[in-house]
Each structure stands twice: as structure tokens, then as C-alpha cells.
PDB file of C-alpha atoms in Angstrom:
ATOM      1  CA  UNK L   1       0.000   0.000   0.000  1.00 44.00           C
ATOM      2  CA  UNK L   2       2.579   2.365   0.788  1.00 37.00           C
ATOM      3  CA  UNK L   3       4.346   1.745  -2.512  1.00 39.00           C
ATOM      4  CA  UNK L   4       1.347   2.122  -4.653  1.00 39.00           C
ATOM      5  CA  UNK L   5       1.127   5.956  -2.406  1.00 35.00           C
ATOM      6  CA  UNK L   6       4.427   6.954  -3.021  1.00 35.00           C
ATOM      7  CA  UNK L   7       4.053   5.936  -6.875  1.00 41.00           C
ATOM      8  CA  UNK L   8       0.579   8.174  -7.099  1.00 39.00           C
ATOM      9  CA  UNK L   9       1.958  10.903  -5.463  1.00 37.00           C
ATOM     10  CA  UNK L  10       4.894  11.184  -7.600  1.00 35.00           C
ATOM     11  CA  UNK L  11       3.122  10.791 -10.636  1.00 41.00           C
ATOM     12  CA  UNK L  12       0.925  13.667  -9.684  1.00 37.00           C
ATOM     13  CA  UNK L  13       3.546  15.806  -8.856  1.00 35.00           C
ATOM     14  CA  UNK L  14       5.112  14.908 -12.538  1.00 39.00           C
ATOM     15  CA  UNK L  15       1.773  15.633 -13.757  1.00 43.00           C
ATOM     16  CA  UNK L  16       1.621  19.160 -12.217  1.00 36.00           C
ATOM     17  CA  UNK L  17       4.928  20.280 -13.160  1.00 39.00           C
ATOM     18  CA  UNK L  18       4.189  19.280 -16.657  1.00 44.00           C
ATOM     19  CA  UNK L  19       1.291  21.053 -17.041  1.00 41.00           C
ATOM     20  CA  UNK L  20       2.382  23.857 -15.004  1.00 40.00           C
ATOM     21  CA  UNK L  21       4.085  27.027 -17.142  1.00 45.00           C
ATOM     22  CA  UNK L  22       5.679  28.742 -14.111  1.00 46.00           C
ATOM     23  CA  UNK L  23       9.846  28.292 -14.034  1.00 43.00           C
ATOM     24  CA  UNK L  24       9.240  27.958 -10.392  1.00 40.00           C
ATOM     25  CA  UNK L  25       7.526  24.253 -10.950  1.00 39.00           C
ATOM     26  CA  UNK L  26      10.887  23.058 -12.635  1.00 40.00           C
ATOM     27  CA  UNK L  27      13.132  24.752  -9.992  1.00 40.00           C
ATOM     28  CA  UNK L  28      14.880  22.638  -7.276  1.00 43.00           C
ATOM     29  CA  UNK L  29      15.011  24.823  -4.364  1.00 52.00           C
ATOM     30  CA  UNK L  30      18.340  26.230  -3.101  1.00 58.00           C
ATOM     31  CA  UNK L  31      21.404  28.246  -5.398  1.00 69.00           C
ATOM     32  CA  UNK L  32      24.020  25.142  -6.349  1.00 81.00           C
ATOM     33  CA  UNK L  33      26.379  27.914  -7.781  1.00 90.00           C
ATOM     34  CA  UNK L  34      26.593  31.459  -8.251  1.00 94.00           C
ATOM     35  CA  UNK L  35      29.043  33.690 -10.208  1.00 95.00           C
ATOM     36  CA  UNK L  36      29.714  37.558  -9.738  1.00 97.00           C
ATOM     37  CA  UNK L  37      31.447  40.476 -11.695  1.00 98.00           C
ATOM     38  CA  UNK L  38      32.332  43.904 -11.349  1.00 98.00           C
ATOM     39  CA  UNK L  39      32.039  46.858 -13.457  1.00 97.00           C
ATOM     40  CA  UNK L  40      33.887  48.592 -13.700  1.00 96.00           C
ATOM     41  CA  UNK L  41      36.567  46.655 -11.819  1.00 96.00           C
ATOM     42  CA  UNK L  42      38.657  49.664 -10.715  1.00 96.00           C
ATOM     43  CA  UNK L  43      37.113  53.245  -9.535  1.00 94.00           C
ATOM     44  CA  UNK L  44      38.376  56.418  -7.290  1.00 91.00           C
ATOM     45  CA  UNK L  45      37.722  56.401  -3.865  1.00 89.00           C
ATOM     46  CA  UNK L  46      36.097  59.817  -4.601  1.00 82.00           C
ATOM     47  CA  UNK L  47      32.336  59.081  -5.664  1.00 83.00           C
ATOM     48  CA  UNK L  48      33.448  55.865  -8.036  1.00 90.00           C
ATOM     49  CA  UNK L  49      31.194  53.409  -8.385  1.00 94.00           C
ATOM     50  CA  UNK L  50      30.840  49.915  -9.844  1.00 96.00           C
ATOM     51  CA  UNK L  51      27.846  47.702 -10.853  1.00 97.00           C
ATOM     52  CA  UNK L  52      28.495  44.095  -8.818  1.00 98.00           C
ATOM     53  CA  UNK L  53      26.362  41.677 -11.019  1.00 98.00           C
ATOM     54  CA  UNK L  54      25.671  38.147  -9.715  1.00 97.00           C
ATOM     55  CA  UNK L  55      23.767  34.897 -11.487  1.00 95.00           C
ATOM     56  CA  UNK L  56      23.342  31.880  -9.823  1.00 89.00           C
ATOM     57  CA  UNK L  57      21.779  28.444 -10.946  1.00 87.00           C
ATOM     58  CA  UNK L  58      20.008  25.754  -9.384  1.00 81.00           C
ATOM     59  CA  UNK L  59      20.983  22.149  -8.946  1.00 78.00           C
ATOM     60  CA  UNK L  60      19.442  21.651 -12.246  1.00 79.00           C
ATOM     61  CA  UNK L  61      21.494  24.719 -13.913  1.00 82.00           C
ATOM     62  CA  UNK L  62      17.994  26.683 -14.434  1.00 85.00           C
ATOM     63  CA  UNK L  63      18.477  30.644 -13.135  1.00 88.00           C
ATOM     64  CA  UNK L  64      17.221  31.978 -10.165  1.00 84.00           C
ATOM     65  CA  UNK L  65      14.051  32.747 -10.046  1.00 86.00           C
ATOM     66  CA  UNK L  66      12.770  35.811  -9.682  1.00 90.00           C
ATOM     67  CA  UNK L  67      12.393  37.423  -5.829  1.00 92.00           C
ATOM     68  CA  UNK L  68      15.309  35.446  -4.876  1.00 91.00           C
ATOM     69  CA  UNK L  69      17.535  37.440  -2.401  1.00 93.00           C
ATOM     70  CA  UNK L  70      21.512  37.668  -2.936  1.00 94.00           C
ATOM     71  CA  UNK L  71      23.498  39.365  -0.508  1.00 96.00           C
ATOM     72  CA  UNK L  72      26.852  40.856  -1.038  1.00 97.00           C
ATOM     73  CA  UNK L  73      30.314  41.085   1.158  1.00 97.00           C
ATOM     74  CA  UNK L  74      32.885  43.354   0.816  1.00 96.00           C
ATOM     75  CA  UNK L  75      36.052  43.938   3.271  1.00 94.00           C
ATOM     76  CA  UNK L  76      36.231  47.381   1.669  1.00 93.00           C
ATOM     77  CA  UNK L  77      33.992  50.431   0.549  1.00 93.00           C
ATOM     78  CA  UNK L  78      30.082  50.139   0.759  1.00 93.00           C
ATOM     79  CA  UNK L  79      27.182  48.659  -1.027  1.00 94.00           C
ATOM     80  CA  UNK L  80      23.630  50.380  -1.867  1.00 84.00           C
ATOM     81  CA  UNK L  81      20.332  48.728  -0.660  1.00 74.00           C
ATOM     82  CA  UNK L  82      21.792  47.508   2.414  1.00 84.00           C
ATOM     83  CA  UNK L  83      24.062  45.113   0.507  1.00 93.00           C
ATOM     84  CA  UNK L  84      20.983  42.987  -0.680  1.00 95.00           C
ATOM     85  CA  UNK L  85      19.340  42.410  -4.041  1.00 95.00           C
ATOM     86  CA  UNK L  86      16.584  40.483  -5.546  1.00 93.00           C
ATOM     87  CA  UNK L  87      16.560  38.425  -9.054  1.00 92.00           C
ATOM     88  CA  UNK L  88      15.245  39.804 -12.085  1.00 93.00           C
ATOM     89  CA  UNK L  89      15.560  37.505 -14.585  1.00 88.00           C
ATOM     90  CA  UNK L  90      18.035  34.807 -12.573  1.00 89.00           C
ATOM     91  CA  UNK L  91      20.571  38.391 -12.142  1.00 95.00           C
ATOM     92  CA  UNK L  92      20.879  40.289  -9.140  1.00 96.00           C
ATOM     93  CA  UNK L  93      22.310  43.762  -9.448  1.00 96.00           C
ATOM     94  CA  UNK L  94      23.704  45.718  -6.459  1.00 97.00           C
ATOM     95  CA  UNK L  95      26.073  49.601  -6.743  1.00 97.00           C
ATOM     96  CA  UNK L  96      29.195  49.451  -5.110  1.00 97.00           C
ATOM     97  CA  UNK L  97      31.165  52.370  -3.773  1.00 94.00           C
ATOM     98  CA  UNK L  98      34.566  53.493  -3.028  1.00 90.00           C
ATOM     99  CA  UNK L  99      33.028  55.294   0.534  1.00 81.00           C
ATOM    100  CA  UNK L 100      35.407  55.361   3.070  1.00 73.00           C
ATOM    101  CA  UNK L 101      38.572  54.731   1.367  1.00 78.00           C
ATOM    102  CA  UNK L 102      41.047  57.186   2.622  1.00 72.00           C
ATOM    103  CA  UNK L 103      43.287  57.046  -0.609  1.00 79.00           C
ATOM    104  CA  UNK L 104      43.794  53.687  -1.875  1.00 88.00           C
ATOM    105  CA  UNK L 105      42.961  49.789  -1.853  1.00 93.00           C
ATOM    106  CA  UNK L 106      41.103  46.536  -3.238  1.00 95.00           C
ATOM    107  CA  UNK L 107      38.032  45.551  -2.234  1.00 96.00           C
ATOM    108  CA  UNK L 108      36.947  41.864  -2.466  1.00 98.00           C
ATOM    109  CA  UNK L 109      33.923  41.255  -3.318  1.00 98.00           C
ATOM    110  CA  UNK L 110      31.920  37.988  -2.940  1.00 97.00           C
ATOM    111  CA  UNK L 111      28.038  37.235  -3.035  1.00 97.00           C
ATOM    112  CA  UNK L 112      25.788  34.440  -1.335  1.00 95.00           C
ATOM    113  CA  UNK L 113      22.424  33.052  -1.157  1.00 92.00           C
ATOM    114  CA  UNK L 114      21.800  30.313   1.771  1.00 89.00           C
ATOM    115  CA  UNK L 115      24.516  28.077   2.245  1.00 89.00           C
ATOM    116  CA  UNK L 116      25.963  28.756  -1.388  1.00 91.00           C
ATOM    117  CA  UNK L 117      28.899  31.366  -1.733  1.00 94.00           C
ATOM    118  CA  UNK L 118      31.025  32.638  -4.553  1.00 95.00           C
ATOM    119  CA  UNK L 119      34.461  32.950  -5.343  1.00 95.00           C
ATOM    120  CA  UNK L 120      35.562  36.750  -4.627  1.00 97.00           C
ATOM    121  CA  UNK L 121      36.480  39.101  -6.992  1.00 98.00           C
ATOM    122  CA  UNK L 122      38.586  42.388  -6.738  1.00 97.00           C
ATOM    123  CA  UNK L 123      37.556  46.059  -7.018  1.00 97.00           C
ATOM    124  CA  UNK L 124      40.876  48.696  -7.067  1.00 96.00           C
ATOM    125  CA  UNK L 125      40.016  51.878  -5.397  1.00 95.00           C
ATOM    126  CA  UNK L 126      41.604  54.988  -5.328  1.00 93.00           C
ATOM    127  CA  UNK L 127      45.630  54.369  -6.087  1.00 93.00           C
ATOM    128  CA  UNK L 128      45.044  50.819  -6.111  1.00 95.00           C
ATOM    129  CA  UNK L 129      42.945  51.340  -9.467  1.00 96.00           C
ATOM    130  CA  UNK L 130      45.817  53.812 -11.469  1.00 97.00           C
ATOM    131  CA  UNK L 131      46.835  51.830 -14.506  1.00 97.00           C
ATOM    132  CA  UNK L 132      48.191  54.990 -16.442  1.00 98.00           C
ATOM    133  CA  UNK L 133      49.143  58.333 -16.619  1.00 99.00           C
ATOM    134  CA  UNK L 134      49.310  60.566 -19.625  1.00 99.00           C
ATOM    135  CA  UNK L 135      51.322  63.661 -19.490  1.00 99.00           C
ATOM    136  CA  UNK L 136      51.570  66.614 -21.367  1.00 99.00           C
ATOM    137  CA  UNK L 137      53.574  69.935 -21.650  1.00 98.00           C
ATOM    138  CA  UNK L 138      52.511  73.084 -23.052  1.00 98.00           C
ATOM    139  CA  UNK L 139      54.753  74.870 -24.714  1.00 98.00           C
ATOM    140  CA  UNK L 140      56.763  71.752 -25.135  1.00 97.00           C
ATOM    141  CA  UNK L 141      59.481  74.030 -26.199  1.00 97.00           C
ATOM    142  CA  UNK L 142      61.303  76.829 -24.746  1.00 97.00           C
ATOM    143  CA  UNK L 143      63.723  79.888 -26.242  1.00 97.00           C
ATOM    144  CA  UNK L 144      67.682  79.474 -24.157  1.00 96.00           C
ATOM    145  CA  UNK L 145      66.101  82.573 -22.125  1.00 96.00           C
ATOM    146  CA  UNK L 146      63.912  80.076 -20.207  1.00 96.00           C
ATOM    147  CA  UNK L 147      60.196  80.661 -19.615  1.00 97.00           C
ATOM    148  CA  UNK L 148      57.303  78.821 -17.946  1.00 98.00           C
ATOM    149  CA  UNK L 149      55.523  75.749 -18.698  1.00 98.00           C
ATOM    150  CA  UNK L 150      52.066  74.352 -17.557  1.00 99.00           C
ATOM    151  CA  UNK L 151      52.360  70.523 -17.386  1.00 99.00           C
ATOM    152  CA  UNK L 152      48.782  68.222 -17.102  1.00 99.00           C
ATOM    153  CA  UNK L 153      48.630  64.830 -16.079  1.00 99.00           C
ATOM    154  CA  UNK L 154      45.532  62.585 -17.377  1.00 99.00           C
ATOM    155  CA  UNK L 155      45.189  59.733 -14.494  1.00 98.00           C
ATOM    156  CA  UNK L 156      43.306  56.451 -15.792  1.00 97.00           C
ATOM    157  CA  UNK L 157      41.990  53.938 -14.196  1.00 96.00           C
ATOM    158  CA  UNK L 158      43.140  49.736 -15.227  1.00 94.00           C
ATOM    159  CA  UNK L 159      39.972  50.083 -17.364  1.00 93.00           C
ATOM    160  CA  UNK L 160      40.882  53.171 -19.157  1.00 94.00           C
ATOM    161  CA  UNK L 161      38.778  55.537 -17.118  1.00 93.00           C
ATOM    162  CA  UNK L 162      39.786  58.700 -15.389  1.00 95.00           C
ATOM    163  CA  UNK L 163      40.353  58.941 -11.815  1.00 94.00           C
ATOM    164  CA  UNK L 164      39.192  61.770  -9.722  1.00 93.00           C
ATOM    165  CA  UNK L 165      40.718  62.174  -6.245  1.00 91.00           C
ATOM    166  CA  UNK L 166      43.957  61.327  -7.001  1.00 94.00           C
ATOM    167  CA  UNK L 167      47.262  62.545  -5.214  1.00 95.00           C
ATOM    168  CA  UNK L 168      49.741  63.339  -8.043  1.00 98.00           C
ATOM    169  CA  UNK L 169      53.211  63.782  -7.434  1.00 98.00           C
ATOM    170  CA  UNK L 170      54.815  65.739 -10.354  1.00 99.00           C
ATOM    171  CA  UNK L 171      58.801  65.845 -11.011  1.00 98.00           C
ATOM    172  CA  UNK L 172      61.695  67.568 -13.329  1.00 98.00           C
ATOM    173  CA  UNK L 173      64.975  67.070 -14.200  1.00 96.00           C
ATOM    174  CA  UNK L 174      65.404  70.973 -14.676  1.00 96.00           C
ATOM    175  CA  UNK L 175      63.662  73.750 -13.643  1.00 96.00           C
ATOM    176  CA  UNK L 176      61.597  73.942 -10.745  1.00 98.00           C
ATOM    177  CA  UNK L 177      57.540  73.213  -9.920  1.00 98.00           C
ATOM    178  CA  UNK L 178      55.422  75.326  -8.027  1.00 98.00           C
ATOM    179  CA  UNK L 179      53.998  72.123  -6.481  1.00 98.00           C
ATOM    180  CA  UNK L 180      57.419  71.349  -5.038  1.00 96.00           C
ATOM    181  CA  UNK L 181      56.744  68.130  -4.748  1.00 93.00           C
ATOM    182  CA  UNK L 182      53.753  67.949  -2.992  1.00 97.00           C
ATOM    183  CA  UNK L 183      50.641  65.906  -4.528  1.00 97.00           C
ATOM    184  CA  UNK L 184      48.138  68.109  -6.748  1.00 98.00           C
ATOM    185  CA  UNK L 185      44.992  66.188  -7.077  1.00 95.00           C
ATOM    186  CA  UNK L 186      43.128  65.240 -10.109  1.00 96.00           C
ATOM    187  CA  UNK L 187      39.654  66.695 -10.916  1.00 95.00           C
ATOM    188  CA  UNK L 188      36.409  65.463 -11.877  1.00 93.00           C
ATOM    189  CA  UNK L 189      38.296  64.862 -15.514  1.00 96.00           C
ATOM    190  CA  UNK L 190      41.199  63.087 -13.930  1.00 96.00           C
ATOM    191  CA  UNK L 191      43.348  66.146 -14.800  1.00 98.00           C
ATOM    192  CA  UNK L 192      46.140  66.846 -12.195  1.00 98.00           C
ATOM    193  CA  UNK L 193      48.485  70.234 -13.315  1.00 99.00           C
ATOM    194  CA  UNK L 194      51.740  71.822 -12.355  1.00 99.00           C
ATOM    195  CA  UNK L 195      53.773  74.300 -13.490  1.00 99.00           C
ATOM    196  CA  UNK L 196      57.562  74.389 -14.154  1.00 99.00           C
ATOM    197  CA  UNK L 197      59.854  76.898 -14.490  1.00 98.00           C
ATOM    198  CA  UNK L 198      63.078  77.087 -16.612  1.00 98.00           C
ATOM    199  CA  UNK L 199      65.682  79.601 -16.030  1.00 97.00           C
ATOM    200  CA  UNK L 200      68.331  80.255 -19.173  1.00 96.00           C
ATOM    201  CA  UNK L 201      69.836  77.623 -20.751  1.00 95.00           C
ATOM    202  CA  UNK L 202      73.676  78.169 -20.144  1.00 93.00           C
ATOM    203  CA  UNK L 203      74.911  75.132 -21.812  1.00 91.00           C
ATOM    204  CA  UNK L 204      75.253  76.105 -24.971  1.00 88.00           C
ATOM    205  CA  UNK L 205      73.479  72.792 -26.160  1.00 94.00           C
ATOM    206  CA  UNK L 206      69.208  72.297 -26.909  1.00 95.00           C
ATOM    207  CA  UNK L 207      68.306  70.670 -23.480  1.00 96.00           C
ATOM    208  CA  UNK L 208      65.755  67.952 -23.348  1.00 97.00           C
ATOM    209  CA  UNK L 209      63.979  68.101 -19.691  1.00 98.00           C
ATOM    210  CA  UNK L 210      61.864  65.626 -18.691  1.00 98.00           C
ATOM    211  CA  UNK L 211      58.710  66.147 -16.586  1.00 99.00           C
ATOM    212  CA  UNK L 212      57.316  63.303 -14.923  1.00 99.00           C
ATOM    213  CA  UNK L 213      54.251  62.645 -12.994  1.00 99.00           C
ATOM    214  CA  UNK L 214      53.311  59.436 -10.923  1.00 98.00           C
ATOM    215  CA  UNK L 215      51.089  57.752  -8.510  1.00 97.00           C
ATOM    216  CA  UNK L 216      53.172  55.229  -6.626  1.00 93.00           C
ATOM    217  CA  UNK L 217      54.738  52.610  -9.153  1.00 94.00           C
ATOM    218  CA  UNK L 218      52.829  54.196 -12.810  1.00 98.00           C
ATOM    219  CA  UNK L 219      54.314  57.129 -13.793  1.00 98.00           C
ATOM    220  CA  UNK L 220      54.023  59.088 -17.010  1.00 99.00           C
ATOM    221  CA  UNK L 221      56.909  61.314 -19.053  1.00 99.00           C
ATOM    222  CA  UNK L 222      56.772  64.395 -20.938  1.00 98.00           C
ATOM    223  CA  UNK L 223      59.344  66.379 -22.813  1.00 98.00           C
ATOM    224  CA  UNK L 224      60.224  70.022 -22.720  1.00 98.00           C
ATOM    225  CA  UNK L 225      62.650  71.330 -25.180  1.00 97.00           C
ATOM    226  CA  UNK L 226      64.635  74.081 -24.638  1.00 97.00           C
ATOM    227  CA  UNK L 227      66.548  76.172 -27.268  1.00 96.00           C
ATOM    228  CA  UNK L 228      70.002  77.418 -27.486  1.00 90.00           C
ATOM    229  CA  UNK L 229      70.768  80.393 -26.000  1.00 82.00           C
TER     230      UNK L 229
END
């Protein structure tokens, strides 16, 4: 008897789920595995912000569905929405920010839903997320009676975005900067500027002088040119 009862019941249960046209029916509860990403995956610590996007699957590799809360850890910066998101479509999407960062680090990031967790990924903030800097001079060329020249670095991020907030120390191997030494920061543009001085060039020779401008280990180069007397 008990056979025969365990045989109806799941052949009505087969018979529901077949006939049934919600994704729910063909969903084995619980998140087997869930994946995350980050973009952009580097951003200032001054107002950046990155999209953390995570999709999980169920034992049966069918998405979330819908209503299904994810909640986000980070040892670094803050989340929106209280670090928590619901599924739309099997994807949860939560805003990450570089709050609280006094200049530079990486966040990681990982996501979870029960008792299933995801690998972490990393978010650079601040210095931690300089890939590049570009640097200009302008003039890039000087008469031998010296003159002034207003040099602009262009700080981008490891994904080729500028970086406000940024503490730019700017250098020359002639002449002398009004920033003397100290860090100018880098605007809402990523633009960080200086300006260097050249006295007259006694050498007798054109002088090449090289500005540079750099934020920790990446550093950029620009050359000024100066004439003959």
C-alpha cells in the first residue's frame, strides 16, 4: 500500500509540473552555484562606483528565479540597498562604492544566497585602481632665455577611465615646480596640473627636460625642449 502511495503521489507531482508554465515548478530549491562580476573593476575612492552583477543556478542549472535574495560582502567600501538584491531575470544587481577609502585599496567582493557562496572578486580603489598616466607639456618648447611651462597629467583607471581624487606627485629634471613636490589632485576629468619653471639655458646645447608625474609605481613622461641660448 505504501508503494502504490508513493508511486501516485509522484506521478501527480510529474503531472503538475508538466502542465504547469511557471519556471518555479521546474526549480529545485536552493542556489548550487553562483558567479559575480564587477564593473567597472577599478574606480576612485572619490564618488566611483561599480555595478556588482551576480547569477546563480540551481541544482538543475535553471536561473534563479525571480524574488530570490543575494546578498553581497565586501572587506572594503560600501554597497547600496543595504548590501541585498533580488533576481530579475536569474541576475541580481547591487552599486558598489569606493566610501570610506582614505586614498587607496582593493576591495573583495563575494556574493551568497543560503549556504551557497562565490568565489571573490577584486575592485581597485583609489591608487590601487591607477593603470596609467598621460602627461603633457605646453609649450613643449622653450627659447635658451627660459620661460614657464604648464604641465597636465591625465590619471586612468586599469579600465581606461579617469580617476578623480587622485594625489599626483609631479617631477623635473630641470627647472623647478610650483607644487614642489607635494601631490596636486586630479579633478572630476582626472586632470592633475603643475607648473615648471626654466631659467636660461647656459649650456650652450638644446636641453631635453623631462617632466614626470606618478602615482606610486605608474608614472608618465613628458618632454620640454629648450633652445640654445
Amino acid at each position: 500500500m505504501r508503494t502504490y502511495m508513493r508511486k501516485t503521489g509522484l506521478l501527480l507531482l510529474l503531472a503538475l509540473c508538466s502542465a504547469c508554465n511557471d519556471e518555479r515548478c521546474k526549480y529545485r530549491e536552493g542556489v548550487d552555484a553562483i558567479t559575480i562580476s564587477a564593473n567597472p573593476s577599478s574606480i576612485s575612492a572619490v564618488n566611483g562606483q561599480s555595478t556588482i552583477t551576480a547569477i546563480g543556478t540551481s541544482q538543475d542549472n535553471l536561473p534563479m528565479p525571480d524574488g530570490t535574495v543575494i546578498t553581497f560582502v565586501t572587506d572594503l567600501g560600501a554597497f547600496g540597498q543595504g548590501a541585498q538584491a533580488s533576481t530579475v531575470d536569474g541576475i541580481a544587481r547591487i552599486a558598489f562604492f569606493g566610501t570610506g577609502v582614505a586614498t587607496g585599496g582593493t576591495a573583495r567582493i563575494y556574493a551568497r544566497s543560503g549556504r551557497t557562496v562565490s568565489q571573490s572578486i577584486p575592485v581597485a580603489i583609489g591608487t590601487d585602481a591607477v593603470g596609467s598616466i598621460r602627461v603633457t607639456a605646453n609649450p613643449g618648447s622653450l627659447p635658451g632665455s627660459g620661460g614657464k611651462v604648464t604641465v597636465t597629467a591625465t590619471v586612468y583607471s586599469k579600465d581606461k577611465i579617469p580617476l578623480p581624487g587622485i594625489g599626483v606627485r609631479f617631477r623635473a629634471d630641470n627647472g623647478s615646480l610650483a607644487s614642489q613636490g607635494n601631490p596636486r589632485q586630479s579633478n572630476e576629468n582626472g586632470l592633475a596640473t603643475d607648473k615648471l619653471t626654466v631659467l636660461r639655458n647656459t649650456t650652450g646645447d638644446v636641453l631635453e627636460i623631462t617632466v614626470t608625474a606618478e602615482v606610486g609605481d605608474v608614472s608618465g613622461t613628458a618632454t620640454v625642449q629648450q633652445q640654445k641660448p
